[in-house]
PDB file of C-alpha atoms and ligand atoms in Angstrom:
ATOM      1  CA  MET R   1     -15.462 -10.387  -2.486  1.00  0.00           C
ATOM      2  CA  SER R   2     -15.086 -11.709  -7.354  1.00  0.00           C
ATOM      3  CA  GLY R   3     -14.606 -15.068  -6.731  1.00  0.00           C
ATOM      4  CA  GLY R   4     -13.442 -18.237  -9.700  1.00  0.00           C
ATOM      5  CA  LEU R   5     -12.489 -15.865 -12.508  1.00  0.00           C
ATOM      6  CA  PHE R   6     -12.123 -12.116 -12.351  1.00  0.00           C
ATOM      7  CA  PRO R   7     -13.047 -10.696 -15.353  1.00  0.00           C
ATOM      8  CA  ASP R   8     -11.774  -7.356 -15.658  1.00  0.00           C
ATOM      9  CA  ILE R   9      -7.932  -7.391 -15.410  1.00  0.00           C
ATOM     10  CA  THR R  10      -6.289  -5.219 -17.416  1.00  0.00           C
ATOM     11  CA  ALA R  11      -2.320  -6.058 -17.439  1.00  0.00           C
ATOM     12  CA  ASP R  12       0.047  -2.954 -18.070  1.00  0.00           C
ATOM     13  CA  ASP R  13       3.911  -3.269 -18.300  1.00  0.00           C
ATOM     14  CA  GLY R  14       3.538  -5.516 -14.695  1.00  0.00           C
ATOM     15  CA  LEU R  15       1.318  -3.957 -13.857  1.00  0.00           C
ATOM     16  CA  ILE R  16      -2.145  -6.244 -13.526  1.00  0.00           C
ATOM     17  CA  HIS R  17      -5.159  -3.372 -12.469  1.00  0.00           C
ATOM     18  CA  LEU R  18      -8.083  -5.336 -10.463  1.00  0.00           C
ATOM     19  CA  PRO R  19     -11.291  -1.962 -10.849  1.00  0.00           C
ATOM     20  CA  GLY R  20     -13.170  -3.471  -8.487  1.00  0.00           C
ATOM     21  CA  PHE R  21     -12.262  -6.254  -6.935  1.00  0.00           C
ATOM     22  CA  ALA R  22     -12.591  -5.039  -4.018  1.00  0.00           C
ATOM     23  CA  ALA R  23     -15.787  -2.874  -3.986  1.00  0.00           C
ATOM     24  CA  SER R  24     -18.048  -5.893  -2.013  1.00  0.00           C
ATOM     25  CA  ASP R  25     -15.301  -5.636   1.091  1.00  0.00           C
ATOM     26  CA  THR R  26     -14.842  -1.094   1.210  1.00  0.00           C
ATOM     27  CA  ASP R  27     -17.623  -0.844   4.158  1.00  0.00           C
ATOM     28  CA  ALA R  28     -15.865  -4.021   6.347  1.00  0.00           C
ATOM     29  CA  LEU R  29     -12.134  -3.492   5.091  1.00  0.00           C
ATOM     30  CA  LEU R  30     -12.699   0.124   6.440  1.00  0.00           C
ATOM     31  CA  ALA R  31     -14.345  -0.789   9.378  1.00  0.00           C
ATOM     32  CA  LEU R  32     -11.524  -3.706  10.374  1.00  0.00           C
ATOM     33  CA  VAL R  33      -9.180  -0.443   9.911  1.00  0.00           C
ATOM     34  CA  ALA R  34     -11.073   1.479  12.161  1.00  0.00           C
ATOM     35  CA  ASP R  35     -10.250  -0.938  14.789  1.00  0.00           C
ATOM     36  CA  ILE R  36      -6.201  -1.358  13.914  1.00  0.00           C
ATOM     37  CA  THR R  37      -6.701   2.762  14.238  1.00  0.00           C
ATOM     38  CA  ALA R  38      -7.671   2.465  17.925  1.00  0.00           C
ATOM     39  CA  ARG R  39      -4.785   0.651  19.093  1.00  0.00           C
ATOM     40  CA  SER R  40      -1.883   1.586  16.657  1.00  0.00           C
ATOM     41  CA  PRO R  41      -2.904   5.328  15.369  1.00  0.00           C
ATOM     42  CA  PHE R  42      -2.328   6.726  12.305  1.00  0.00           C
ATOM     43  CA  ARG R  43       1.111   8.861  12.512  1.00  0.00           C
ATOM     44  CA  HIS R  44       3.565  11.138   9.798  1.00  0.00           C
ATOM     45  CA  MET R  45       6.717   9.556  10.566  1.00  0.00           C
ATOM     46  CA  THR R  46       9.602  11.074   9.843  1.00  0.00           C
ATOM     47  CA  THR R  47      12.353  10.749   6.859  1.00  0.00           C
ATOM     48  CA  PRO R  48      16.194   9.823   7.949  1.00  0.00           C
ATOM     49  CA  TRP R  49      16.472  13.540   5.949  1.00  0.00           C
ATOM     50  CA  GLY R  50      13.796  14.878   9.826  1.00  0.00           C
ATOM     51  CA  LYS R  51      11.079  15.440   7.427  1.00  0.00           C
ATOM     52  CA  PRO R  52       7.055  14.216   8.009  1.00  0.00           C
ATOM     53  CA  MET R  53       5.291  12.824   5.589  1.00  0.00           C
ATOM     54  CA  SER R  54       2.515  14.099   4.320  1.00  0.00           C
ATOM     55  CA  VAL R  55       1.053  10.446   4.388  1.00  0.00           C
ATOM     56  CA  ALA R  56      -0.048   9.371   7.650  1.00  0.00           C
ATOM     57  CA  MET R  57       0.469   5.321   8.498  1.00  0.00           C
ATOM     58  CA  SER R  58      -0.751   1.955   9.670  1.00  0.00           C
ATOM     59  CA  ASN R  59      -0.157  -1.938   9.705  1.00  0.00           C
ATOM     60  CA  CYS R  60      -1.157  -4.385  10.649  1.00  0.00           C
ATOM     61  CA  GLY R  61       0.893  -8.240  10.454  1.00  0.00           C
ATOM     62  CA  ASP R  62       3.405  -9.840  11.585  1.00  0.00           C
ATOM     63  CA  VAL R  63       5.580  -6.680  11.133  1.00  0.00           C
ATOM     64  CA  GLY R  64       5.193  -2.698   9.659  1.00  0.00           C
ATOM     65  CA  TRP R  65       6.656  -0.755   7.677  1.00  0.00           C
ATOM     66  CA  THR R  66       8.392   2.095   9.807  1.00  0.00           C
ATOM     67  CA  ALA R  67      10.247   5.390   8.797  1.00  0.00           C
ATOM     68  CA  ASP R  68      12.652   8.229  11.711  1.00  0.00           C
ATOM     69  CA  ARG R  69      15.864   9.639  11.829  1.00  0.00           C
ATOM     70  CA  ARG R  70      17.684   5.869  11.920  1.00  0.00           C
ATOM     71  CA  GLY R  71      15.752   4.570   8.159  1.00  0.00           C
ATOM     72  CA  TYR R  72      13.360   2.953   6.681  1.00  0.00           C
ATOM     73  CA  ARG R  73      12.229  -0.907   8.117  1.00  0.00           C
ATOM     74  CA  TYR R  74      10.278  -3.721   9.104  1.00  0.00           C
ATOM     75  CA  ALA R  75       9.899  -4.224  12.901  1.00  0.00           C
ATOM     76  CA  ALA R  76       8.109  -6.541  14.725  1.00  0.00           C
ATOM     77  CA  HIS R  77       6.533  -3.089  17.330  1.00  0.00           C
ATOM     78  CA  ASP R  78       4.467  -0.454  17.082  1.00  0.00           C
ATOM     79  CA  PRO R  79       7.139   2.546  18.749  1.00  0.00           C
ATOM     80  CA  ILE R  80       4.082   4.298  19.411  1.00  0.00           C
ATOM     81  CA  GLY R  81       3.406   2.573  23.229  1.00  0.00           C
ATOM     82  CA  GLY R  82       5.559  -0.875  21.797  1.00  0.00           C
ATOM     83  CA  ALA R  83       3.038  -3.685  21.726  1.00  0.00           C
ATOM     84  CA  PRO R  84       3.095  -5.846  18.534  1.00  0.00           C
ATOM     85  CA  TRP R  85       0.850  -4.845  14.904  1.00  0.00           C
ATOM     86  CA  PRO R  86      -2.267  -4.967  15.739  1.00  0.00           C
ATOM     87  CA  ALA R  87      -3.003  -8.868  13.541  1.00  0.00           C
ATOM     88  CA  MET R  88      -3.278  -8.750   9.795  1.00  0.00           C
ATOM     89  CA  PRO R  89      -7.167  -9.826  10.022  1.00  0.00           C
ATOM     90  CA  GLU R  90      -8.758 -12.882   7.947  1.00  0.00           C
ATOM     91  CA  LEU R  91     -10.524 -10.667   4.975  1.00  0.00           C
ATOM     92  CA  PHE R  92      -7.243  -8.286   4.704  1.00  0.00           C
ATOM     93  CA  ARG R  93      -4.891 -11.788   4.620  1.00  0.00           C
ATOM     94  CA  ARG R  94      -7.880 -14.045   1.822  1.00  0.00           C
ATOM     95  CA  LEU R  95      -8.529 -10.694   0.166  1.00  0.00           C
ATOM     96  CA  SER R  96      -5.302 -10.383  -1.094  1.00  0.00           C
ATOM     97  CA  GLU R  97      -4.964 -13.502  -1.034  1.00  0.00           C
ATOM     98  CA  ASN R  98      -7.200 -14.046  -4.261  1.00  0.00           C
ATOM     99  CA  ALA R  99      -6.545 -10.533  -6.089  1.00  0.00           C
ATOM    100  CA  ALA R 100      -2.655 -12.578  -6.614  1.00  0.00           C
ATOM    101  CA  THR R 101      -4.099 -15.553  -7.687  1.00  0.00           C
ATOM    102  CA  ALA R 102      -6.162 -13.617  -9.998  1.00  0.00           C
ATOM    103  CA  ALA R 103      -3.758 -11.963 -11.222  1.00  0.00           C
ATOM    104  CA  GLY R 104      -1.134 -15.002 -11.695  1.00  0.00           C
ATOM    105  CA  PHE R 105       1.286 -15.198  -8.326  1.00  0.00           C
ATOM    106  CA  PRO R 106      -0.798 -18.087  -6.581  1.00  0.00           C
ATOM    107  CA  GLY R 107       1.519 -18.907  -3.075  1.00  0.00           C
ATOM    108  CA  PHE R 108       1.549 -15.243  -1.594  1.00  0.00           C
ATOM    109  CA  ARG R 109       1.503 -14.804   1.873  1.00  0.00           C
ATOM    110  CA  PRO R 110       2.155 -11.194   2.428  1.00  0.00           C
ATOM    111  CA  ASP R 111       3.464 -10.673   6.397  1.00  0.00           C
ATOM    112  CA  ALA R 112       3.211  -7.423   6.885  1.00  0.00           C
ATOM    113  CA  CYS R 113       0.283  -4.585   5.721  1.00  0.00           C
ATOM    114  CA  LEU R 114       1.249  -1.044   5.472  1.00  0.00           C
ATOM    115  CA  ILE R 115      -1.786   1.341   5.590  1.00  0.00           C
ATOM    116  CA  ASN R 116      -1.802   4.844   4.397  1.00  0.00           C
ATOM    117  CA  ARG R 117      -4.145   7.122   4.542  1.00  0.00           C
ATOM    118  CA  TYR R 118      -3.548  10.123   2.362  1.00  0.00           C
ATOM    119  CA  GLN R 119      -5.863  14.186   3.377  1.00  0.00           C
ATOM    120  CA  PRO R 120      -6.438  16.256   0.717  1.00  0.00           C
ATOM    121  CA  GLY R 121      -2.981  17.580  -0.312  1.00  0.00           C
ATOM    122  CA  ALA R 122      -1.606  14.497   1.143  1.00  0.00           C
ATOM    123  CA  GLN R 123       0.866  12.190  -1.975  1.00  0.00           C
ATOM    124  CA  MET R 124       3.643  10.671  -2.813  1.00  0.00           C
ATOM    125  CA  THR R 125       6.542  11.002  -3.744  1.00  0.00           C
ATOM    126  CA  LEU R 126       8.123   8.837  -6.875  1.00  0.00           C
ATOM    127  CA  HIS R 127      10.125   6.147  -5.091  1.00  0.00           C
ATOM    128  CA  GLN R 128      11.354   2.147  -4.877  1.00  0.00           C
ATOM    129  CA  ASP R 129      10.552   0.038  -2.624  1.00  0.00           C
ATOM    130  CA  ARG R 130      12.940  -2.424  -1.851  1.00  0.00           C
ATOM    131  CA  ASP R 131      12.656  -3.321   1.935  1.00  0.00           C
ATOM    132  CA  GLU R 132      11.376  -5.883   1.877  1.00  0.00           C
ATOM    133  CA  ARG R 133      13.377  -9.092   2.035  1.00  0.00           C
ATOM    134  CA  ASP R 134      11.555 -11.273  -0.658  1.00  0.00           C
ATOM    135  CA  LEU R 135      11.644  -9.384  -3.716  1.00  0.00           C
ATOM    136  CA  THR R 136      10.140 -12.526  -6.049  1.00  0.00           C
ATOM    137  CA  ALA R 137       6.934 -12.278  -4.463  1.00  0.00           C
ATOM    138  CA  PRO R 138       4.172  -9.763  -5.145  1.00  0.00           C
ATOM    139  CA  ILE R 139       3.041  -6.044  -3.646  1.00  0.00           C
ATOM    140  CA  VAL R 140      -0.867  -5.483  -3.757  1.00  0.00           C
ATOM    141  CA  SER R 141      -2.903  -2.436  -2.951  1.00  0.00           C
ATOM    142  CA  VAL R 142      -5.826  -2.184  -1.853  1.00  0.00           C
ATOM    143  CA  SER R 143      -7.394   1.774  -2.844  1.00  0.00           C
ATOM    144  CA  LEU R 144     -11.055   1.873  -0.780  1.00  0.00           C
ATOM    145  CA  GLY R 145     -12.398   6.118   0.042  1.00  0.00           C
ATOM    146  CA  LEU R 146     -10.953   8.796  -2.378  1.00  0.00           C
ATOM    147  CA  PRO R 147      -9.618   8.775  -5.966  1.00  0.00           C
ATOM    148  CA  ALA R 148      -6.292   9.246  -6.234  1.00  0.00           C
ATOM    149  CA  ILE R 149      -3.844   9.568  -8.935  1.00  0.00           C
ATOM    150  CA  PHE R 150      -0.566   6.569  -9.524  1.00  0.00           C
ATOM    151  CA  LEU R 151       2.434   7.777 -10.694  1.00  0.00           C
ATOM    152  CA  TRP R 152       3.348   4.967 -12.725  1.00  0.00           C
ATOM    153  CA  GLY R 153       7.194   4.972 -13.770  1.00  0.00           C
ATOM    154  CA  GLY R 154      10.158   2.850 -15.043  1.00  0.00           C
ATOM    155  CA  ALA R 155      13.576   1.369 -13.476  1.00  0.00           C
ATOM    156  CA  THR R 156      15.365   4.885 -13.003  1.00  0.00           C
ATOM    157  CA  ARG R 157      13.804   7.955 -11.677  1.00  0.00           C
ATOM    158  CA  LYS R 158      13.823   9.402 -14.713  1.00  0.00           C
ATOM    159  CA  ASP R 159      12.511   7.614 -16.758  1.00  0.00           C
ATOM    160  CA  LYS R 160       8.453   8.806 -17.979  1.00  0.00           C
ATOM    161  CA  THR R 161       5.512   8.086 -15.574  1.00  0.00           C
ATOM    162  CA  ARG R 162       2.522   7.339 -16.668  1.00  0.00           C
ATOM    163  CA  ARG R 163      -1.231   8.569 -14.347  1.00  0.00           C
ATOM    164  CA  ILE R 164      -3.670   5.926 -12.935  1.00  0.00           C
ATOM    165  CA  THR R 165      -6.184   7.140 -11.247  1.00  0.00           C
ATOM    166  CA  LEU R 166      -7.487   4.745  -8.188  1.00  0.00           C
ATOM    167  CA  ALA R 167     -10.431   4.582  -7.595  1.00  0.00           C
ATOM    168  CA  SER R 168     -12.701   2.394  -3.633  1.00  0.00           C
ATOM    169  CA  GLY R 169     -12.540  -0.947  -4.600  1.00  0.00           C
ATOM    170  CA  ASP R 170      -9.734  -1.185  -7.496  1.00  0.00           C
ATOM    171  CA  VAL R 171      -6.830  -3.708  -6.349  1.00  0.00           C
ATOM    172  CA  VAL R 172      -3.190  -3.426  -8.151  1.00  0.00           C
ATOM    173  CA  VAL R 173      -0.709  -6.182  -7.621  1.00  0.00           C
ATOM    174  CA  TRP R 174       2.779  -5.955  -8.898  1.00  0.00           C
ATOM    175  CA  GLY R 175       5.519  -8.242  -9.337  1.00  0.00           C
ATOM    176  CA  GLY R 176       7.247  -9.882 -11.169  1.00  0.00           C
ATOM    177  CA  ALA R 177      10.477  -7.104 -13.513  1.00  0.00           C
ATOM    178  CA  THR R 178       8.423  -4.206 -12.346  1.00  0.00           C
ATOM    179  CA  ARG R 179       8.597  -5.167  -8.584  1.00  0.00           C
ATOM    180  CA  LEU R 180      11.718  -1.965  -8.418  1.00  0.00           C
ATOM    181  CA  ASN R 181      10.428   0.824 -10.116  1.00  0.00           C
ATOM    182  CA  PHE R 182       9.706   3.670  -8.706  1.00  0.00           C
ATOM    183  CA  HIS R 183       5.755   4.443  -8.395  1.00  0.00           C
ATOM    184  CA  GLY R 184       4.148   6.729  -6.175  1.00  0.00           C
ATOM    185  CA  VAL R 185       0.298   9.464  -5.552  1.00  0.00           C
ATOM    186  CA  ALA R 186      -0.157  12.272  -6.597  1.00  0.00           C
ATOM    187  CA  LYS R 187      -1.435  15.023  -4.332  1.00  0.00           C
ATOM    188  CA  LEU R 188      -4.887  14.203  -3.340  1.00  0.00           C
ATOM    189  CA  LYS R 189      -7.047  17.147  -4.176  1.00  0.00           C
ATOM    190  CA  ALA R 190      -9.651  18.679  -2.087  1.00  0.00           C
ATOM    191  CA  SER R 191     -13.154  15.952  -2.336  1.00  0.00           C
ATOM    192  CA  GLN R 192     -16.782  18.157  -1.239  1.00  0.00           C
ATOM    193  CA  ARG R 193     -16.480  16.247   2.497  1.00  0.00           C
ATOM    194  CA  PRO R 194     -14.047  17.993   3.944  1.00  0.00           C
ATOM    195  CA  GLU R 195     -13.836  14.575   6.239  1.00  0.00           C
ATOM    196  CA  ALA R 196     -13.255  12.527   3.135  1.00  0.00           C
ATOM    197  CA  VAL R 197      -9.887  10.579   2.481  1.00  0.00           C
ATOM    198  CA  ARG R 198      -8.593   8.021   1.224  1.00  0.00           C
ATOM    199  CA  ILE R 199      -7.048   4.590   2.274  1.00  0.00           C
ATOM    200  CA  ASN R 200      -4.455   2.533   0.313  1.00  0.00           C
ATOM    201  CA  LEU R 201      -3.077  -1.068   1.988  1.00  0.00           C
ATOM    202  CA  THR R 202      -0.423  -2.207   0.153  1.00  0.00           C
ATOM    203  CA  PHE R 203       0.567  -5.655   0.964  1.00  0.00           C
ATOM    204  CA  ARG R 204       4.092  -6.865   0.911  1.00  0.00           C
ATOM    205  CA  LYS R 205       6.221 -10.529   2.549  1.00  0.00           C
ATOM    206  CA  ALA R 206       8.757  -8.320   3.930  1.00  0.00           C
ATOM    207  CA  ARG R 207      10.191 -10.953   5.514  1.00  0.00           C
ATOM    208  CA  ALA R 208      12.123 -13.651   3.648  1.00  0.00           C
TER     209      ALA R 208
HETATM  210  C1  MD3 P 301       4.728  -0.825  -7.168  1.00  0.00           C
HETATM  211  N1  MD3 P 301       1.970   3.282  -1.916  1.00  0.00           N
HETATM  212  O1  MD3 P 301       2.979   2.183   0.108  1.00  0.00           O
HETATM  213  S1  MD3 P 301       0.589   1.406  -3.517  1.00  0.00           S
HETATM  214  C2  MD3 P 301       4.021   2.190  -0.685  1.00  0.00           C
HETATM  215  O2  MD3 P 301      -1.648   4.662  -2.756  1.00  0.00           O
HETATM  216  C3  MD3 P 301       2.802   3.521  -1.861  1.00  0.00           C
HETATM  217  O3  MD3 P 301       0.042   4.515  -1.727  1.00  0.00           O
HETATM  218  C4  MD3 P 301       1.354   3.781  -2.658  1.00  0.00           C
HETATM  219  O4  MD3 P 301       3.314   3.374  -3.055  1.00  0.00           O
HETATM  220  C5  MD3 P 301      -0.510   4.140  -2.432  1.00  0.00           C
HETATM  221  O5  MD3 P 301       5.238   1.971  -0.925  1.00  0.00           O
HETATM  222  C6  MD3 P 301       1.055   3.253  -3.998  1.00  0.00           C
HETATM  223  C7  MD3 P 301       0.411   0.536  -4.660  1.00  0.00           C
HETATM  224  C8  MD3 P 301       2.802   0.183  -4.653  1.00  0.00           C
HETATM  225  C9  MD3 P 301       2.898  -0.299  -3.730  1.00  0.00           C
HETATM  226  C10 MD3 P 301       4.825  -0.793  -3.364  1.00  0.00           C
HETATM  227  C11 MD3 P 301       4.797  -0.721  -5.022  1.00  0.00           C
HETATM  228  C12 MD3 P 301       2.821   0.132  -6.052  1.00  0.00           C
HETATM  229  C13 MD3 P 301       4.193  -0.387  -6.361  1.00  0.00           C
HETATM  230  C14 MD3 P 301       6.066  -1.540  -5.304  1.00  0.00           C
HETATM  231  C15 MD3 P 301       6.748  -1.915  -6.670  1.00  0.00           C
HETATM  232  C16 MD3 P 301       6.072  -1.008  -7.589  1.00  0.00           C
HETATM  233 FE1   FE P 302       5.453   1.898  -2.650  1.00  0.00          FE
END
């Protein structure tokens, strides 16, 4: 991972894009995702409206984000099997803390990492992330695998969205005034290799 000053920062309306910040770590990160999901497998959670999500998810850390018919929440145990979520690997923690520091948020200590898997056809519709107790902490996202188009909206659902391509190894940090902005991911295109997927790690401080 990049040490010291990271030169290639684009700060744009509260979105801080660090292209390639995790580029040298992608293989190690994917191997750790494989370890985590061997214990807490990817699953398609159900929304409170009863619809299975097209993105498959798992978590590591003290708490993990879950969705079911009762709502959205962070929980210390994987509802599949009832065990604690796998611990957050040291590389995950270090990378996310270094990215947050490079983006101007020193002292970020994530307690949750949501792992999203996008197969071709999967998407994430516009939403806000508001299940975290500490909204002063940023969110750090790390993209791995196939590129995707990130949709970056405003404070209301009606605000127009901009499209930003996120490639493998890219890191984005959101915090401050834009922490509650609407955002989503456009439907993932099929690639030449049908087994190829996009993995996104989002690091959060879920508990105050
Ligand atoms: C902007 N994931 O898991 S990560 C999510 O690529 C989510 O899988 C997308 O949105 C993905 O909730 C985008 C980037 C992200 C995460 C949280 C945010 C952007 C954000 C919270 C506020 C504003
Ligand atoms: Fe989100």
